[in-house]
PDB file of C-alpha atoms in Angstrom:
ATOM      1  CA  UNK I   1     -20.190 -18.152  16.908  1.00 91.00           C
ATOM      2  CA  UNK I   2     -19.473 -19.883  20.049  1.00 94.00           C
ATOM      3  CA  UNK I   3     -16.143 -21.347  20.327  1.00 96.00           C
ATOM      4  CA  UNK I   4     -13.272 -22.591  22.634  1.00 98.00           C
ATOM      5  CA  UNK I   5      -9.556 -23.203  20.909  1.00 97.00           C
ATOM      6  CA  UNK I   6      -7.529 -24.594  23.327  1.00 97.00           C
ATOM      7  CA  UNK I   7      -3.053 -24.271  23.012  1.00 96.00           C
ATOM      8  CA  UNK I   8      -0.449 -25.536  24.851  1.00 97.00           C
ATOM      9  CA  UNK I   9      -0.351 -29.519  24.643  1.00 95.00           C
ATOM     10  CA  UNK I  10       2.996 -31.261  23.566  1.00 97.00           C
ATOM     11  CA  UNK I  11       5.240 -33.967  24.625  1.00 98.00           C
ATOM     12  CA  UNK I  12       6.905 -33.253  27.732  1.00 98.00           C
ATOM     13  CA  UNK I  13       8.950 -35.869  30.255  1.00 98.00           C
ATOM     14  CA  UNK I  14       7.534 -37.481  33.613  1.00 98.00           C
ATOM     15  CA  UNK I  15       8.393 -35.243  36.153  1.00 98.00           C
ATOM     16  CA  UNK I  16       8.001 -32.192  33.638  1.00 98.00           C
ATOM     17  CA  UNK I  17       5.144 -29.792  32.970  1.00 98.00           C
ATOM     18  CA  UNK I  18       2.826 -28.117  30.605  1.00 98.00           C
ATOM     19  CA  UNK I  19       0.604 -25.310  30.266  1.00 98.00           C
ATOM     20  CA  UNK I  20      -2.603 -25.588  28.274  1.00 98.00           C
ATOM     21  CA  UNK I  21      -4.659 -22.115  27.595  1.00 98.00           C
ATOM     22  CA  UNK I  22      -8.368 -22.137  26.119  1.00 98.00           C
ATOM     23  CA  UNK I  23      -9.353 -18.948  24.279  1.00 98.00           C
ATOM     24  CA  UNK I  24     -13.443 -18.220  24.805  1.00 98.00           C
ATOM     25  CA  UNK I  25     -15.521 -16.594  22.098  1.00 97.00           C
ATOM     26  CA  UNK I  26     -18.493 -15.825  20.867  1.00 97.00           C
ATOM     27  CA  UNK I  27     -20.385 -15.621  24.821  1.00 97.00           C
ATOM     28  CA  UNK I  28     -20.255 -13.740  28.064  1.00 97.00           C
ATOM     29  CA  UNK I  29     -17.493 -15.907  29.364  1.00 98.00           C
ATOM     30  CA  UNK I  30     -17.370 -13.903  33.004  1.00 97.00           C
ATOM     31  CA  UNK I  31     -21.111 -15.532  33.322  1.00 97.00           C
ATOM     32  CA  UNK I  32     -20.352 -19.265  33.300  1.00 97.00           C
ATOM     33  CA  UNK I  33     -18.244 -22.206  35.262  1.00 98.00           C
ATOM     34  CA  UNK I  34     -15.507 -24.055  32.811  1.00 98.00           C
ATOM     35  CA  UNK I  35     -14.040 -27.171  32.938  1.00 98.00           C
ATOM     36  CA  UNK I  36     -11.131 -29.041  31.230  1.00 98.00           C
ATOM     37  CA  UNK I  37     -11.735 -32.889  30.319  1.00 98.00           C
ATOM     38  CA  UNK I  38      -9.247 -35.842  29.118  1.00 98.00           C
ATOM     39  CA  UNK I  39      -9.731 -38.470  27.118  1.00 98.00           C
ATOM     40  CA  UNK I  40      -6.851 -41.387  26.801  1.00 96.00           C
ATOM     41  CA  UNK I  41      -7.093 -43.946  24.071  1.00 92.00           C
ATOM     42  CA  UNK I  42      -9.542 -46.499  24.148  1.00 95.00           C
ATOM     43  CA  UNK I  43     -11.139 -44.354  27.374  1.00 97.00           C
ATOM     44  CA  UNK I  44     -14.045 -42.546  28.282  1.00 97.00           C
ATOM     45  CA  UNK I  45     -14.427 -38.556  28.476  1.00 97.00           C
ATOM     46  CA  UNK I  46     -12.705 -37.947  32.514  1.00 97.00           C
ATOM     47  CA  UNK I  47     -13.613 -34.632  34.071  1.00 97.00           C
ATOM     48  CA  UNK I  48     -10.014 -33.139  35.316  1.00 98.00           C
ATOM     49  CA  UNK I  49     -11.072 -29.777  36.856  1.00 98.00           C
ATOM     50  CA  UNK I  50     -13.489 -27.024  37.228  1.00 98.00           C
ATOM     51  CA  UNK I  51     -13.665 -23.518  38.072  1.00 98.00           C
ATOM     52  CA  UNK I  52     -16.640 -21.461  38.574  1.00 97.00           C
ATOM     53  CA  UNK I  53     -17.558 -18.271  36.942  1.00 97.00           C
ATOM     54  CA  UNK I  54     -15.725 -15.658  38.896  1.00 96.00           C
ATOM     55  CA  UNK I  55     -12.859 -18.172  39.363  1.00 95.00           C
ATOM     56  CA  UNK I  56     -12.450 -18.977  43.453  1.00 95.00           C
ATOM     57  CA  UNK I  57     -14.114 -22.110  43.548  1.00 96.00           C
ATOM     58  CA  UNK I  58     -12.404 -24.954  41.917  1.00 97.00           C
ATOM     59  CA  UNK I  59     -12.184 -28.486  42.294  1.00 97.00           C
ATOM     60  CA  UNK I  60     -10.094 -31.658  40.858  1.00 98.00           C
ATOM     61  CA  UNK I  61      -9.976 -35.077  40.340  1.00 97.00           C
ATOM     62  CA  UNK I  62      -7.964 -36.917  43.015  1.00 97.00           C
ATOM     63  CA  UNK I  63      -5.511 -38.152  40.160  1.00 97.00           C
ATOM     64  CA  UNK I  64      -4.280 -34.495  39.509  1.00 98.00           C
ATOM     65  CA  UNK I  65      -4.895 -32.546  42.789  1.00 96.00           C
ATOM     66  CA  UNK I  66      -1.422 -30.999  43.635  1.00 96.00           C
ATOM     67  CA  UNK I  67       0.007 -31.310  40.676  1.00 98.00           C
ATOM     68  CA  UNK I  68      -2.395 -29.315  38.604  1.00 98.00           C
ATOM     69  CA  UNK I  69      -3.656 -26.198  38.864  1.00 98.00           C
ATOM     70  CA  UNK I  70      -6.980 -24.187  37.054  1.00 98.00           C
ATOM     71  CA  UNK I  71      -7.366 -20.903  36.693  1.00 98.00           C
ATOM     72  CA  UNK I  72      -8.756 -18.090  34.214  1.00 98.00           C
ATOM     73  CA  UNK I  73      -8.614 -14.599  33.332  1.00 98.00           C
ATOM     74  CA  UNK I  74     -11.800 -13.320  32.882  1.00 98.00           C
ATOM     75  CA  UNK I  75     -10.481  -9.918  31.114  1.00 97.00           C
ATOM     76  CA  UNK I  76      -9.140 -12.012  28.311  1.00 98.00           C
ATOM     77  CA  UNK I  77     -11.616 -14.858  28.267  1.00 98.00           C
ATOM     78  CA  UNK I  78      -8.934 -17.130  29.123  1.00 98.00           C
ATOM     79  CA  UNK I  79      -9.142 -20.518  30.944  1.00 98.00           C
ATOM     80  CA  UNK I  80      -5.673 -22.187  31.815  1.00 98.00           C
ATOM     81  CA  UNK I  81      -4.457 -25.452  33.121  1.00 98.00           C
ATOM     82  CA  UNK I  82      -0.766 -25.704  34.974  1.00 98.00           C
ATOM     83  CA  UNK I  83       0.478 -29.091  34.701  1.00 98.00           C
ATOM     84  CA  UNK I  84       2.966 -29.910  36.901  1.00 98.00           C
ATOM     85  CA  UNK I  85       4.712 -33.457  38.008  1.00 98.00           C
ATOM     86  CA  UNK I  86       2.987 -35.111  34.860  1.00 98.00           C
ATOM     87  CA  UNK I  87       2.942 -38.760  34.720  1.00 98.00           C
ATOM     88  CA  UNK I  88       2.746 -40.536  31.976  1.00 97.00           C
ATOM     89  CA  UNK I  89      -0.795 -41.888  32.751  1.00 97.00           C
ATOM     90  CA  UNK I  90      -1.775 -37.718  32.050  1.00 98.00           C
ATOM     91  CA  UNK I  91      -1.214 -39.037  28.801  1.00 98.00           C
ATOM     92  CA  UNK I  92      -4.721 -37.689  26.771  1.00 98.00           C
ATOM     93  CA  UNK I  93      -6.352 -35.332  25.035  1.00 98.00           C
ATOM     94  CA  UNK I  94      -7.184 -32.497  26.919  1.00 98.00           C
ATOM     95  CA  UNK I  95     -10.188 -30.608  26.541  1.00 98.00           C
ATOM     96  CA  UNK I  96     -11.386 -26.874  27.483  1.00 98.00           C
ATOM     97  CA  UNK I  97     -15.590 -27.397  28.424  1.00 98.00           C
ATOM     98  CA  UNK I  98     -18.531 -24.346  28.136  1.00 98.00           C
ATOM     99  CA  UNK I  99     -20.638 -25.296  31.898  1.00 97.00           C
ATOM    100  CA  UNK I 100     -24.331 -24.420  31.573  1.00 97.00           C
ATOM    101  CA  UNK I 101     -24.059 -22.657  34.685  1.00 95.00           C
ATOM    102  CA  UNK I 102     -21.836 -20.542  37.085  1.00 96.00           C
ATOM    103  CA  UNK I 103     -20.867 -23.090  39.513  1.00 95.00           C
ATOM    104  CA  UNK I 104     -18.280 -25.535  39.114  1.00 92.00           C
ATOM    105  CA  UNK I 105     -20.711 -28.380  39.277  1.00 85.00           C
ATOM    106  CA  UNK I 106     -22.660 -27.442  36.007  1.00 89.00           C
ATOM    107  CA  UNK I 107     -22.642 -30.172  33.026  1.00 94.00           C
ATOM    108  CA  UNK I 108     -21.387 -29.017  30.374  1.00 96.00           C
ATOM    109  CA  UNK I 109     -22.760 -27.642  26.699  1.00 95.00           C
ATOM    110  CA  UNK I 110     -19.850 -27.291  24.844  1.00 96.00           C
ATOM    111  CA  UNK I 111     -16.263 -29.151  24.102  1.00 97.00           C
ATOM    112  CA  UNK I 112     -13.455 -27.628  22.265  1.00 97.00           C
ATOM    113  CA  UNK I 113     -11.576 -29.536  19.579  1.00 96.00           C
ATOM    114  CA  UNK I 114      -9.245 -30.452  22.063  1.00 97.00           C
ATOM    115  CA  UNK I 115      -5.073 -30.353  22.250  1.00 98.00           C
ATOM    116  CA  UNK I 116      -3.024 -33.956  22.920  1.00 98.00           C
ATOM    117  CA  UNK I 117      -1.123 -34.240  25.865  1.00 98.00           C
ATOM    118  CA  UNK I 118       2.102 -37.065  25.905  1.00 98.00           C
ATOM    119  CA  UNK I 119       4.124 -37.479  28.371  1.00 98.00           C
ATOM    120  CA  UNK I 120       6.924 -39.798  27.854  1.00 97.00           C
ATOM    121  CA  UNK I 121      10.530 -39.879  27.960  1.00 94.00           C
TER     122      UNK I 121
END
């Protein structure tokens, strides 16, 4: 069964960080781009980040870049997000995406359940 459980979402303050993790099964996660996705209340889905299969081509939205930071470990099936400088417009649900392809600009197929992000002091 294919599946992506992502961890690490909490509340943390502005200026703090966070480190989310998404946990890959059930595919040949070496063989496919990922992305992670927000959504904020009362907001459409917002691409954040990609990475592409073997992991050196990544990209971000101009909201995050330099503050966040994507990255995966293909020997565990990991994908991770580093959070840093939040603001408390990162306030969302974050979400861990399957790509259909290797490269970072793939759509995606699949959406975890997702893991809430609030930042607030």
């Amino acid at each position: 069964q294919v599946q992506l459980n992502e961890y690490g979402g909490g509340l943390a303050p502005p200026g703090g960080s966070l480190r989310l993790s998404c946990v890959a099964s059930g595919f040949d996660f070496t063989a496919y781009g990922m992305s992670w996705f927000r959504q904020a209340p009362g907001k459409e889905l917002e691409w954040v980040s990609g990475i592409e299969d073997s992991g050196r081509d990544k990209m971000y939205v101009r909201s995050v870049k330099d503050r966040f930071t994507i990255s995966r470990d293909n020997g565990q099936n990991t994908l991770y997000l580093q959070m840093n400088s939040l603001k408390p417009e990162d306030t969302a649900r974050y979400y861990c995406a399957k790509l259909r392809g290797r490269s970072v600009g793939s759509n995606y197929d699949l959406l975890g359940q997702g893991t809430q992000v609030t930042v607030s002091s």
